[in-house]
Amino acid sequence: MPSTQAYASLAAEARIGGMLSGKAGVLHIHMGDGKRGLEPVLEILETTELPISVFRPTHVNRNPMLYKQTIQFALQGGIIDLTCGMTGSAIPVPQAVKQALDAGVPLERLTLSSDGNGSMPKFNENNELIGLTAAAPRYLYEEMLSIVKAGVLPFDKALQLITCNVADALKLEDKGRIAVGKDADLIVWNDDLTLNKVFARGRLMVDEGQAVVKGTFEN
């Protein structure tokens, strides 16, 4: 568990790196169930000159206490990342999005991530680590649609959470929107909002819902 000073030092390095490289320069913080929640970050904002834009907490919908702190962080100007596919005491993504919007958080300060293909620990009933599994990339797509089906946001607004909001937050100027000069990353949807085609930088990757380009070990 990093100390508050360690967080501050890492954030300062990230900020300087971003300034020198022209990149976003953010400290991406994977939040856990610790009883202090977001307090170390809030303390740094009160006691240093580091801007709130440097800090990017994720997994913030892990529990109600943490998410209450996170909404205040967002109202102060911070960008927060909700994680898809979480269970247990986690706040479901549609509910978390609605809570943030109802509290006055601008939609542009919310993003979604999925941990897609990332390692996930597996615990037994005694909370002992017994193995590792992998998170499914489909959670991002499913949670985005769940926001629409729950009536929290219309489709075009829900799509912002995984497209332009993310690109803007990370200063990826060639991503996130359909426009001349940007990367041709495109999805073609069926009328029932199932996936039909996926293009990455103009290359067809999925056609009629089936992958047409596969990795080395997927054939």
JSON list of C-alpha atoms in Angstrom, two decimals:
[
{"chain": "A", "resi": 1, "resn": "MET", "atom": "CA", "xyz": [0.00, 0.00, 0.00]},
{"chain": "A", "resi": 2, "resn": "PRO", "atom": "CA", "xyz": [1.72, 3.23, -1.13]},
{"chain": "A", "resi": 3, "resn": "SER", "atom": "CA", "xyz": [2.00, 6.04, 1.39]},
{"chain": "A", "resi": 4, "resn": "THR", "atom": "CA", "xyz": [0.37, 9.41, 0.70]},
{"chain": "A", "resi": 5, "resn": "GLN", "atom": "CA", "xyz": [3.84, 10.85, -0.02]},
{"chain": "A", "resi": 6, "resn": "ALA", "atom": "CA", "xyz": [4.53, 8.04, -2.49]},
{"chain": "A", "resi": 7, "resn": "TYR", "atom": "CA", "xyz": [1.28, 8.86, -4.31]},
{"chain": "A", "resi": 8, "resn": "ALA", "atom": "CA", "xyz": [2.26, 12.54, -4.43]},
{"chain": "A", "resi": 9, "resn": "SER", "atom": "CA", "xyz": [5.73, 11.76, -5.79]},
{"chain": "A", "resi": 10, "resn": "LEU", "atom": "CA", "xyz": [4.36, 9.47, -8.49]},
{"chain": "A", "resi": 11, "resn": "ALA", "atom": "CA", "xyz": [1.75, 12.06, -9.45]},
{"chain": "A", "resi": 12, "resn": "ALA", "atom": "CA", "xyz": [4.42, 14.77, -9.74]},
{"chain": "A", "resi": 13, "resn": "GLU", "atom": "CA", "xyz": [6.52, 12.53, -11.99]},
{"chain": "A", "resi": 14, "resn": "ALA", "atom": "CA", "xyz": [3.50, 11.72, -14.15]},
{"chain": "A", "resi": 15, "resn": "ARG", "atom": "CA", "xyz": [2.65, 15.40, -14.50]},
{"chain": "A", "resi": 16, "resn": "ILE", "atom": "CA", "xyz": [6.19, 16.36, -15.52]},
{"chain": "A", "resi": 17, "resn": "GLY", "atom": "CA", "xyz": [6.33, 13.44, -17.94]},
{"chain": "A", "resi": 18, "resn": "GLY", "atom": "CA", "xyz": [3.10, 14.59, -19.52]},
{"chain": "A", "resi": 19, "resn": "MET", "atom": "CA", "xyz": [4.31, 18.17, -19.83]},
{"chain": "A", "resi": 20, "resn": "LEU", "atom": "CA", "xyz": [7.56, 17.13, -21.51]},
{"chain": "A", "resi": 21, "resn": "SER", "atom": "CA", "xyz": [5.97, 14.62, -23.88]},
{"chain": "A", "resi": 22, "resn": "GLY", "atom": "CA", "xyz": [2.73, 16.40, -24.74]},
{"chain": "A", "resi": 23, "resn": "LYS", "atom": "CA", "xyz": [0.75, 13.47, -23.32]},
{"chain": "A", "resi": 24, "resn": "ALA", "atom": "CA", "xyz": [-1.93, 13.39, -20.63]},
{"chain": "A", "resi": 25, "resn": "GLY", "atom": "CA", "xyz": [0.47, 12.63, -17.79]},
{"chain": "A", "resi": 26, "resn": "VAL", "atom": "CA", "xyz": [-1.88, 10.93, -15.31]},
{"chain": "A", "resi": 27, "resn": "LEU", "atom": "CA", "xyz": [-1.51, 8.69, -12.28]},
{"chain": "A", "resi": 28, "resn": "HIS", "atom": "CA", "xyz": [-3.90, 5.79, -12.81]},
{"chain": "A", "resi": 29, "resn": "ILE", "atom": "CA", "xyz": [-4.98, 4.52, -9.36]},
{"chain": "A", "resi": 30, "resn": "HIS", "atom": "CA", "xyz": [-6.65, 1.12, -8.95]},
{"chain": "A", "resi": 31, "resn": "MET", "atom": "CA", "xyz": [-8.91, 1.66, -5.92]},
{"chain": "A", "resi": 32, "resn": "GLY", "atom": "CA", "xyz": [-9.47, -1.14, -3.43]},
{"chain": "A", "resi": 33, "resn": "ASP", "atom": "CA", "xyz": [-11.68, -1.70, -0.39]},
{"chain": "A", "resi": 34, "resn": "GLY", "atom": "CA", "xyz": [-9.41, 0.08, 2.07]},
{"chain": "A", "resi": 35, "resn": "LYS", "atom": "CA", "xyz": [-11.28, 1.99, 4.77]},
{"chain": "A", "resi": 36, "resn": "ARG", "atom": "CA", "xyz": [-9.67, 5.32, 3.80]},
{"chain": "A", "resi": 37, "resn": "GLY", "atom": "CA", "xyz": [-10.94, 5.12, 0.25]},
{"chain": "A", "resi": 38, "resn": "LEU", "atom": "CA", "xyz": [-9.97, 8.19, -1.75]},
{"chain": "A", "resi": 39, "resn": "GLU", "atom": "CA", "xyz": [-8.71, 10.13, 1.30]},
{"chain": "A", "resi": 40, "resn": "PRO", "atom": "CA", "xyz": [-4.99, 10.00, 0.31]},
{"chain": "A", "resi": 41, "resn": "VAL", "atom": "CA", "xyz": [-5.75, 11.65, -3.02]},
{"chain": "A", "resi": 42, "resn": "LEU", "atom": "CA", "xyz": [-8.01, 14.26, -1.44]},
{"chain": "A", "resi": 43, "resn": "GLU", "atom": "CA", "xyz": [-5.29, 15.00, 1.13]},
{"chain": "A", "resi": 44, "resn": "ILE", "atom": "CA", "xyz": [-2.71, 15.53, -1.62]},
{"chain": "A", "resi": 45, "resn": "LEU", "atom": "CA", "xyz": [-5.03, 17.95, -3.41]},
{"chain": "A", "resi": 46, "resn": "GLU", "atom": "CA", "xyz": [-5.38, 19.96, -0.20]},
{"chain": "A", "resi": 47, "resn": "THR", "atom": "CA", "xyz": [-1.71, 20.03, 0.74]},
{"chain": "A", "resi": 48, "resn": "THR", "atom": "CA", "xyz": [0.16, 20.29, -2.58]},
{"chain": "A", "resi": 49, "resn": "GLU", "atom": "CA", "xyz": [-0.01, 22.26, -5.81]},
{"chain": "A", "resi": 50, "resn": "LEU", "atom": "CA", "xyz": [-0.68, 19.18, -7.95]},
{"chain": "A", "resi": 51, "resn": "PRO", "atom": "CA", "xyz": [-3.75, 19.66, -10.19]},
{"chain": "A", "resi": 52, "resn": "ILE", "atom": "CA", "xyz": [-6.70, 17.30, -9.91]},
{"chain": "A", "resi": 53, "resn": "SER", "atom": "CA", "xyz": [-6.33, 16.36, -13.58]},
{"chain": "A", "resi": 54, "resn": "VAL", "atom": "CA", "xyz": [-3.22, 14.29, -12.74]},
{"chain": "A", "resi": 55, "resn": "PHE", "atom": "CA", "xyz": [-5.20, 11.76, -10.69]},
{"chain": "A", "resi": 56, "resn": "ARG", "atom": "CA", "xyz": [-7.30, 9.14, -12.45]},
{"chain": "A", "resi": 57, "resn": "PRO", "atom": "CA", "xyz": [-8.95, 6.72, -9.99]},
{"chain": "A", "resi": 58, "resn": "THR", "atom": "CA", "xyz": [-10.55, 3.57, -11.38]},
{"chain": "A", "resi": 59, "resn": "HIS", "atom": "CA", "xyz": [-12.71, 0.82, -9.84]},
{"chain": "A", "resi": 60, "resn": "VAL", "atom": "CA", "xyz": [-14.39, 3.66, -7.96]},
{"chain": "A", "resi": 61, "resn": "ASN", "atom": "CA", "xyz": [-17.79, 1.93, -7.94]},
{"chain": "A", "resi": 62, "resn": "ARG", "atom": "CA", "xyz": [-16.31, -0.83, -5.79]},
{"chain": "A", "resi": 63, "resn": "ASN", "atom": "CA", "xyz": [-18.38, 0.15, -2.73]},
{"chain": "A", "resi": 64, "resn": "PRO", "atom": "CA", "xyz": [-20.80, 2.93, -1.69]},
{"chain": "A", "resi": 65, "resn": "MET", "atom": "CA", "xyz": [-18.38, 4.68, 0.68]},
{"chain": "A", "resi": 66, "resn": "LEU", "atom": "CA", "xyz": [-15.67, 4.98, -1.93]},
{"chain": "A", "resi": 67, "resn": "TYR", "atom": "CA", "xyz": [-18.11, 6.10, -4.59]},
{"chain": "A", "resi": 68, "resn": "LYS", "atom": "CA", "xyz": [-19.51, 8.86, -2.39]},
{"chain": "A", "resi": 69, "resn": "GLN", "atom": "CA", "xyz": [-15.97, 10.26, -2.04]},
{"chain": "A", "resi": 70, "resn": "THR", "atom": "CA", "xyz": [-15.41, 9.83, -5.76]},
{"chain": "A", "resi": 71, "resn": "ILE", "atom": "CA", "xyz": [-18.47, 11.87, -6.71]},
{"chain": "A", "resi": 72, "resn": "GLN", "atom": "CA", "xyz": [-17.11, 14.74, -4.63]},
{"chain": "A", "resi": 73, "resn": "PHE", "atom": "CA", "xyz": [-13.77, 14.32, -6.41]},
{"chain": "A", "resi": 74, "resn": "ALA", "atom": "CA", "xyz": [-15.54, 14.57, -9.78]},
{"chain": "A", "resi": 75, "resn": "LEU", "atom": "CA", "xyz": [-17.50, 17.63, -8.67]},
{"chain": "A", "resi": 76, "resn": "GLN", "atom": "CA", "xyz": [-14.16, 19.30, -7.92]},
{"chain": "A", "resi": 77, "resn": "GLY", "atom": "CA", "xyz": [-13.10, 18.72, -11.54]},
{"chain": "A", "resi": 78, "resn": "GLY", "atom": "CA", "xyz": [-11.69, 15.19, -11.47]},
{"chain": "A", "resi": 79, "resn": "ILE", "atom": "CA", "xyz": [-12.27, 12.51, -14.09]},
{"chain": "A", "resi": 80, "resn": "ILE", "atom": "CA", "xyz": [-13.39, 9.14, -12.72]},
{"chain": "A", "resi": 81, "resn": "ASP", "atom": "CA", "xyz": [-13.41, 5.68, -14.25]},
{"chain": "A", "resi": 82, "resn": "LEU", "atom": "CA", "xyz": [-16.12, 3.10, -13.52]},
{"chain": "A", "resi": 83, "resn": "THR", "atom": "CA", "xyz": [-15.20, -0.54, -13.89]},
{"chain": "A", "resi": 84, "resn": "CYS", "atom": "CA", "xyz": [-17.54, -2.95, -15.67]},
{"chain": "A", "resi": 85, "resn": "GLY", "atom": "CA", "xyz": [-18.46, -6.43, -14.55]},
{"chain": "A", "resi": 86, "resn": "MET", "atom": "CA", "xyz": [-17.88, -5.89, -10.81]},
{"chain": "A", "resi": 87, "resn": "THR", "atom": "CA", "xyz": [-19.91, -7.91, -8.31]},
{"chain": "A", "resi": 88, "resn": "GLY", "atom": "CA", "xyz": [-20.33, -8.16, -4.53]},
{"chain": "A", "resi": 89, "resn": "SER", "atom": "CA", "xyz": [-20.71, -4.78, -2.83]},
{"chain": "A", "resi": 90, "resn": "ALA", "atom": "CA", "xyz": [-20.00, -2.89, -6.04]},
{"chain": "A", "resi": 91, "resn": "ILE", "atom": "CA", "xyz": [-22.49, -0.34, -7.36]},
{"chain": "A", "resi": 92, "resn": "PRO", "atom": "CA", "xyz": [-23.83, -1.51, -10.76]},
{"chain": "A", "resi": 93, "resn": "VAL", "atom": "CA", "xyz": [-22.57, 0.69, -13.59]},
{"chain": "A", "resi": 94, "resn": "PRO", "atom": "CA", "xyz": [-26.00, 2.06, -14.67]},
{"chain": "A", "resi": 95, "resn": "GLN", "atom": "CA", "xyz": [-26.79, 3.00, -11.07]},
{"chain": "A", "resi": 96, "resn": "ALA", "atom": "CA", "xyz": [-23.35, 4.56, -10.57]},
{"chain": "A", "resi": 97, "resn": "VAL", "atom": "CA", "xyz": [-23.67, 6.66, -13.74]},
{"chain": "A", "resi": 98, "resn": "LYS", "atom": "CA", "xyz": [-27.12, 7.86, -12.67]},
{"chain": "A", "resi": 99, "resn": "GLN", "atom": "CA", "xyz": [-25.89, 8.76, -9.17]},
{"chain": "A", "resi": 100, "resn": "ALA", "atom": "CA", "xyz": [-23.04, 10.82, -10.60]},
{"chain": "A", "resi": 101, "resn": "LEU", "atom": "CA", "xyz": [-25.25, 12.65, -13.11]},
{"chain": "A", "resi": 102, "resn": "ASP", "atom": "CA", "xyz": [-27.95, 13.30, -10.50]},
{"chain": "A", "resi": 103, "resn": "ALA", "atom": "CA", "xyz": [-25.26, 14.80, -8.24]},
{"chain": "A", "resi": 104, "resn": "GLY", "atom": "CA", "xyz": [-24.28, 17.22, -11.00]},
{"chain": "A", "resi": 105, "resn": "VAL", "atom": "CA", "xyz": [-21.16, 15.52, -12.37]},
{"chain": "A", "resi": 106, "resn": "PRO", "atom": "CA", "xyz": [-20.77, 16.43, -16.07]},
{"chain": "A", "resi": 107, "resn": "LEU", "atom": "CA", "xyz": [-21.00, 13.41, -18.40]},
{"chain": "A", "resi": 108, "resn": "GLU", "atom": "CA", "xyz": [-17.58, 14.33, -19.84]},
{"chain": "A", "resi": 109, "resn": "ARG", "atom": "CA", "xyz": [-15.92, 13.44, -16.50]},
{"chain": "A", "resi": 110, "resn": "LEU", "atom": "CA", "xyz": [-17.08, 9.81, -16.58]},
{"chain": "A", "resi": 111, "resn": "THR", "atom": "CA", "xyz": [-15.39, 6.92, -18.39]},
{"chain": "A", "resi": 112, "resn": "LEU", "atom": "CA", "xyz": [-15.84, 3.14, -18.41]},
{"chain": "A", "resi": 113, "resn": "SER", "atom": "CA", "xyz": [-13.19, 0.42, -18.47]},
{"chain": "A", "resi": 114, "resn": "SER", "atom": "CA", "xyz": [-13.43, -3.35, -18.43]},
{"chain": "A", "resi": 115, "resn": "ASP", "atom": "CA", "xyz": [-10.12, -4.89, -17.31]},
{"chain": "A", "resi": 116, "resn": "GLY", "atom": "CA", "xyz": [-10.53, -6.76, -20.61]},
{"chain": "A", "resi": 117, "resn": "ASN", "atom": "CA", "xyz": [-8.07, -9.70, -20.77]},
{"chain": "A", "resi": 118, "resn": "GLY", "atom": "CA", "xyz": [-6.47, -8.49, -17.54]},
{"chain": "A", "resi": 119, "resn": "SER", "atom": "CA", "xyz": [-5.78, -10.88, -14.70]},
{"chain": "A", "resi": 120, "resn": "MET", "atom": "CA", "xyz": [-8.45, -11.33, -12.04]},
{"chain": "A", "resi": 121, "resn": "PRO", "atom": "CA", "xyz": [-7.70, -12.99, -8.70]},
{"chain": "A", "resi": 122, "resn": "LYS", "atom": "CA", "xyz": [-9.90, -15.85, -7.59]},
{"chain": "A", "resi": 123, "resn": "PHE", "atom": "CA", "xyz": [-10.55, -16.29, -3.85]},
{"chain": "A", "resi": 124, "resn": "ASN", "atom": "CA", "xyz": [-12.11, -19.09, -1.81]},
{"chain": "A", "resi": 125, "resn": "GLU", "atom": "CA", "xyz": [-14.65, -18.69, 0.99]},
{"chain": "A", "resi": 126, "resn": "ASN", "atom": "CA", "xyz": [-11.80, -17.80, 3.41]},
{"chain": "A", "resi": 127, "resn": "ASN", "atom": "CA", "xyz": [-10.66, -14.95, 1.18]},
{"chain": "A", "resi": 128, "resn": "GLU", "atom": "CA", "xyz": [-7.50, -16.88, 0.25]},
{"chain": "A", "resi": 129, "resn": "LEU", "atom": "CA", "xyz": [-6.05, -16.52, -3.24]},
{"chain": "A", "resi": 130, "resn": "ILE", "atom": "CA", "xyz": [-6.50, -19.79, -5.10]},
{"chain": "A", "resi": 131, "resn": "GLY", "atom": "CA", "xyz": [-5.77, -18.76, -8.68]},
{"chain": "A", "resi": 132, "resn": "LEU", "atom": "CA", "xyz": [-6.07, -16.22, -11.45]},
{"chain": "A", "resi": 133, "resn": "THR", "atom": "CA", "xyz": [-8.64, -15.83, -14.19]},
{"chain": "A", "resi": 134, "resn": "ALA", "atom": "CA", "xyz": [-8.98, -13.29, -17.01]},
{"chain": "A", "resi": 135, "resn": "ALA", "atom": "CA", "xyz": [-11.57, -10.52, -17.29]},
{"chain": "A", "resi": 136, "resn": "ALA", "atom": "CA", "xyz": [-13.83, -10.66, -20.35]},
{"chain": "A", "resi": 137, "resn": "PRO", "atom": "CA", "xyz": [-13.64, -7.77, -22.86]},
{"chain": "A", "resi": 138, "resn": "ARG", "atom": "CA", "xyz": [-17.38, -8.14, -23.53]},
{"chain": "A", "resi": 139, "resn": "TYR", "atom": "CA", "xyz": [-18.21, -6.47, -20.19]},
{"chain": "A", "resi": 140, "resn": "LEU", "atom": "CA", "xyz": [-17.51, -3.02, -21.65]},
{"chain": "A", "resi": 141, "resn": "TYR", "atom": "CA", "xyz": [-20.01, -3.54, -24.47]},
{"chain": "A", "resi": 142, "resn": "GLU", "atom": "CA", "xyz": [-22.58, -5.17, -22.18]},
{"chain": "A", "resi": 143, "resn": "GLU", "atom": "CA", "xyz": [-22.40, -2.46, -19.53]},
{"chain": "A", "resi": 144, "resn": "MET", "atom": "CA", "xyz": [-22.69, 0.32, -22.10]},
{"chain": "A", "resi": 145, "resn": "LEU", "atom": "CA", "xyz": [-25.88, -1.30, -23.39]},
{"chain": "A", "resi": 146, "resn": "SER", "atom": "CA", "xyz": [-27.15, -1.81, -19.83]},
{"chain": "A", "resi": 147, "resn": "ILE", "atom": "CA", "xyz": [-26.98, 1.96, -19.32]},
{"chain": "A", "resi": 148, "resn": "VAL", "atom": "CA", "xyz": [-29.18, 2.43, -22.37]},
{"chain": "A", "resi": 149, "resn": "LYS", "atom": "CA", "xyz": [-31.64, -0.34, -21.44]},
{"chain": "A", "resi": 150, "resn": "ALA", "atom": "CA", "xyz": [-31.96, 1.07, -17.90]},
{"chain": "A", "resi": 151, "resn": "GLY", "atom": "CA", "xyz": [-32.99, 4.43, -19.37]},
{"chain": "A", "resi": 152, "resn": "VAL", "atom": "CA", "xyz": [-30.07, 6.26, -17.76]},
{"chain": "A", "resi": 153, "resn": "LEU", "atom": "CA", "xyz": [-28.72, 7.65, -21.05]},
{"chain": "A", "resi": 154, "resn": "PRO", "atom": "CA", "xyz": [-29.68, 7.44, -24.72]},
{"chain": "A", "resi": 155, "resn": "PHE", "atom": "CA", "xyz": [-27.39, 5.37, -26.93]},
{"chain": "A", "resi": 156, "resn": "ASP", "atom": "CA", "xyz": [-25.32, 8.26, -28.31]},
{"chain": "A", "resi": 157, "resn": "LYS", "atom": "CA", "xyz": [-24.62, 9.64, -24.82]},
{"chain": "A", "resi": 158, "resn": "ALA", "atom": "CA", "xyz": [-23.80, 6.22, -23.35]},
{"chain": "A", "resi": 159, "resn": "LEU", "atom": "CA", "xyz": [-21.36, 5.66, -26.20]},
{"chain": "A", "resi": 160, "resn": "GLN", "atom": "CA", "xyz": [-19.38, 8.72, -25.07]},
{"chain": "A", "resi": 161, "resn": "LEU", "atom": "CA", "xyz": [-18.33, 6.84, -21.93]},
{"chain": "A", "resi": 162, "resn": "ILE", "atom": "CA", "xyz": [-16.19, 4.44, -23.99]},
{"chain": "A", "resi": 163, "resn": "THR", "atom": "CA", "xyz": [-15.22, 6.68, -26.93]},
{"chain": "A", "resi": 164, "resn": "CYS", "atom": "CA", "xyz": [-14.71, 10.45, -26.91]},
{"chain": "A", "resi": 165, "resn": "ASN", "atom": "CA", "xyz": [-14.67, 10.82, -23.12]},
{"chain": "A", "resi": 166, "resn": "VAL", "atom": "CA", "xyz": [-11.78, 8.36, -22.88]},
{"chain": "A", "resi": 167, "resn": "ALA", "atom": "CA", "xyz": [-9.90, 9.88, -25.80]},
{"chain": "A", "resi": 168, "resn": "ASP", "atom": "CA", "xyz": [-10.25, 13.41, -24.39]},
{"chain": "A", "resi": 169, "resn": "ALA", "atom": "CA", "xyz": [-9.21, 12.32, -20.88]},
{"chain": "A", "resi": 170, "resn": "LEU", "atom": "CA", "xyz": [-6.02, 10.73, -22.26]},
{"chain": "A", "resi": 171, "resn": "LYS", "atom": "CA", "xyz": [-5.39, 13.42, -24.91]},
{"chain": "A", "resi": 172, "resn": "LEU", "atom": "CA", "xyz": [-5.60, 10.86, -27.72]},
{"chain": "A", "resi": 173, "resn": "GLU", "atom": "CA", "xyz": [-6.39, 13.37, -30.44]},
{"chain": "A", "resi": 174, "resn": "ASP", "atom": "CA", "xyz": [-6.69, 10.77, -33.23]},
{"chain": "A", "resi": 175, "resn": "LYS", "atom": "CA", "xyz": [-9.21, 8.65, -31.34]},
{"chain": "A", "resi": 176, "resn": "GLY", "atom": "CA", "xyz": [-12.75, 8.81, -30.01]},
{"chain": "A", "resi": 177, "resn": "ARG", "atom": "CA", "xyz": [-14.66, 10.44, -32.86]},
{"chain": "A", "resi": 178, "resn": "ILE", "atom": "CA", "xyz": [-15.56, 9.90, -36.49]},
{"chain": "A", "resi": 179, "resn": "ALA", "atom": "CA", "xyz": [-13.92, 12.79, -38.33]},
{"chain": "A", "resi": 180, "resn": "VAL", "atom": "CA", "xyz": [-11.56, 13.52, -41.20]},
{"chain": "A", "resi": 181, "resn": "GLY", "atom": "CA", "xyz": [-7.95, 12.82, -40.24]},
{"chain": "A", "resi": 182, "resn": "LYS", "atom": "CA", "xyz": [-8.71, 10.62, -37.23]},
{"chain": "A", "resi": 183, "resn": "ASP", "atom": "CA", "xyz": [-8.05, 6.89, -36.99]},
{"chain": "A", "resi": 184, "resn": "ALA", "atom": "CA", "xyz": [-10.78, 4.89, -38.71]},
{"chain": "A", "resi": 185, "resn": "ASP", "atom": "CA", "xyz": [-11.83, 2.93, -35.62]},
{"chain": "A", "resi": 186, "resn": "LEU", "atom": "CA", "xyz": [-15.44, 2.12, -36.43]},
{"chain": "A", "resi": 187, "resn": "ILE", "atom": "CA", "xyz": [-18.24, -0.15, -35.24]},
{"chain": "A", "resi": 188, "resn": "VAL", "atom": "CA", "xyz": [-21.27, -0.99, -37.35]},
{"chain": "A", "resi": 189, "resn": "TRP", "atom": "CA", "xyz": [-24.28, -1.97, -35.22]},
{"chain": "A", "resi": 190, "resn": "ASN", "atom": "CA", "xyz": [-27.31, -4.03, -36.14]},
{"chain": "A", "resi": 191, "resn": "ASP", "atom": "CA", "xyz": [-30.77, -2.61, -35.43]},
{"chain": "A", "resi": 192, "resn": "ASP", "atom": "CA", "xyz": [-30.91, -4.61, -32.17]},
{"chain": "A", "resi": 193, "resn": "LEU", "atom": "CA", "xyz": [-27.56, -3.12, -31.09]},
{"chain": "A", "resi": 194, "resn": "THR", "atom": "CA", "xyz": [-25.59, -6.31, -31.60]},
{"chain": "A", "resi": 195, "resn": "LEU", "atom": "CA", "xyz": [-22.20, -5.96, -33.29]},
{"chain": "A", "resi": 196, "resn": "ASN", "atom": "CA", "xyz": [-21.98, -6.40, -37.04]},
{"chain": "A", "resi": 197, "resn": "LYS", "atom": "CA", "xyz": [-18.60, -5.01, -38.13]},
{"chain": "A", "resi": 198, "resn": "VAL", "atom": "CA", "xyz": [-15.52, -3.65, -36.40]},
{"chain": "A", "resi": 199, "resn": "PHE", "atom": "CA", "xyz": [-12.78, -1.66, -38.14]},
{"chain": "A", "resi": 200, "resn": "ALA", "atom": "CA", "xyz": [-9.46, -0.75, -36.49]},
{"chain": "A", "resi": 201, "resn": "ARG", "atom": "CA", "xyz": [-7.56, 1.98, -38.33]},
{"chain": "A", "resi": 202, "resn": "GLY", "atom": "CA", "xyz": [-9.60, 1.14, -41.41]},
{"chain": "A", "resi": 203, "resn": "ARG", "atom": "CA", "xyz": [-8.91, -2.60, -41.32]},
{"chain": "A", "resi": 204, "resn": "LEU", "atom": "CA", "xyz": [-11.92, -4.91, -41.08]},
{"chain": "A", "resi": 205, "resn": "MET", "atom": "CA", "xyz": [-11.50, -7.00, -37.91]},
{"chain": "A", "resi": 206, "resn": "VAL", "atom": "CA", "xyz": [-15.04, -8.36, -37.36]},
{"chain": "A", "resi": 207, "resn": "ASP", "atom": "CA", "xyz": [-17.62, -9.08, -40.06]},
{"chain": "A", "resi": 208, "resn": "GLU", "atom": "CA", "xyz": [-21.21, -10.13, -39.37]},
{"chain": "A", "resi": 209, "resn": "GLY", "atom": "CA", "xyz": [-20.30, -10.63, -35.72]},
{"chain": "A", "resi": 210, "resn": "GLN", "atom": "CA", "xyz": [-17.39, -12.97, -36.40]},
{"chain": "A", "resi": 211, "resn": "ALA", "atom": "CA", "xyz": [-13.68, -12.22, -36.05]},
{"chain": "A", "resi": 212, "resn": "VAL", "atom": "CA", "xyz": [-11.91, -12.19, -39.42]},
{"chain": "A", "resi": 213, "resn": "VAL", "atom": "CA", "xyz": [-8.49, -11.21, -38.04]},
{"chain": "A", "resi": 214, "resn": "LYS", "atom": "CA", "xyz": [-7.07, -13.39, -35.30]},
{"chain": "A", "resi": 215, "resn": "GLY", "atom": "CA", "xyz": [-3.97, -13.39, -33.14]},
{"chain": "A", "resi": 216, "resn": "THR", "atom": "CA", "xyz": [-1.09, -15.83, -33.35]},
{"chain": "A", "resi": 217, "resn": "PHE", "atom": "CA", "xyz": [-2.66, -18.33, -30.96]},
{"chain": "A", "resi": 218, "resn": "GLU", "atom": "CA", "xyz": [-6.31, -17.93, -32.02]},
{"chain": "A", "resi": 219, "resn": "ASN", "atom": "CA", "xyz": [-6.34, -19.88, -35.28]}
]
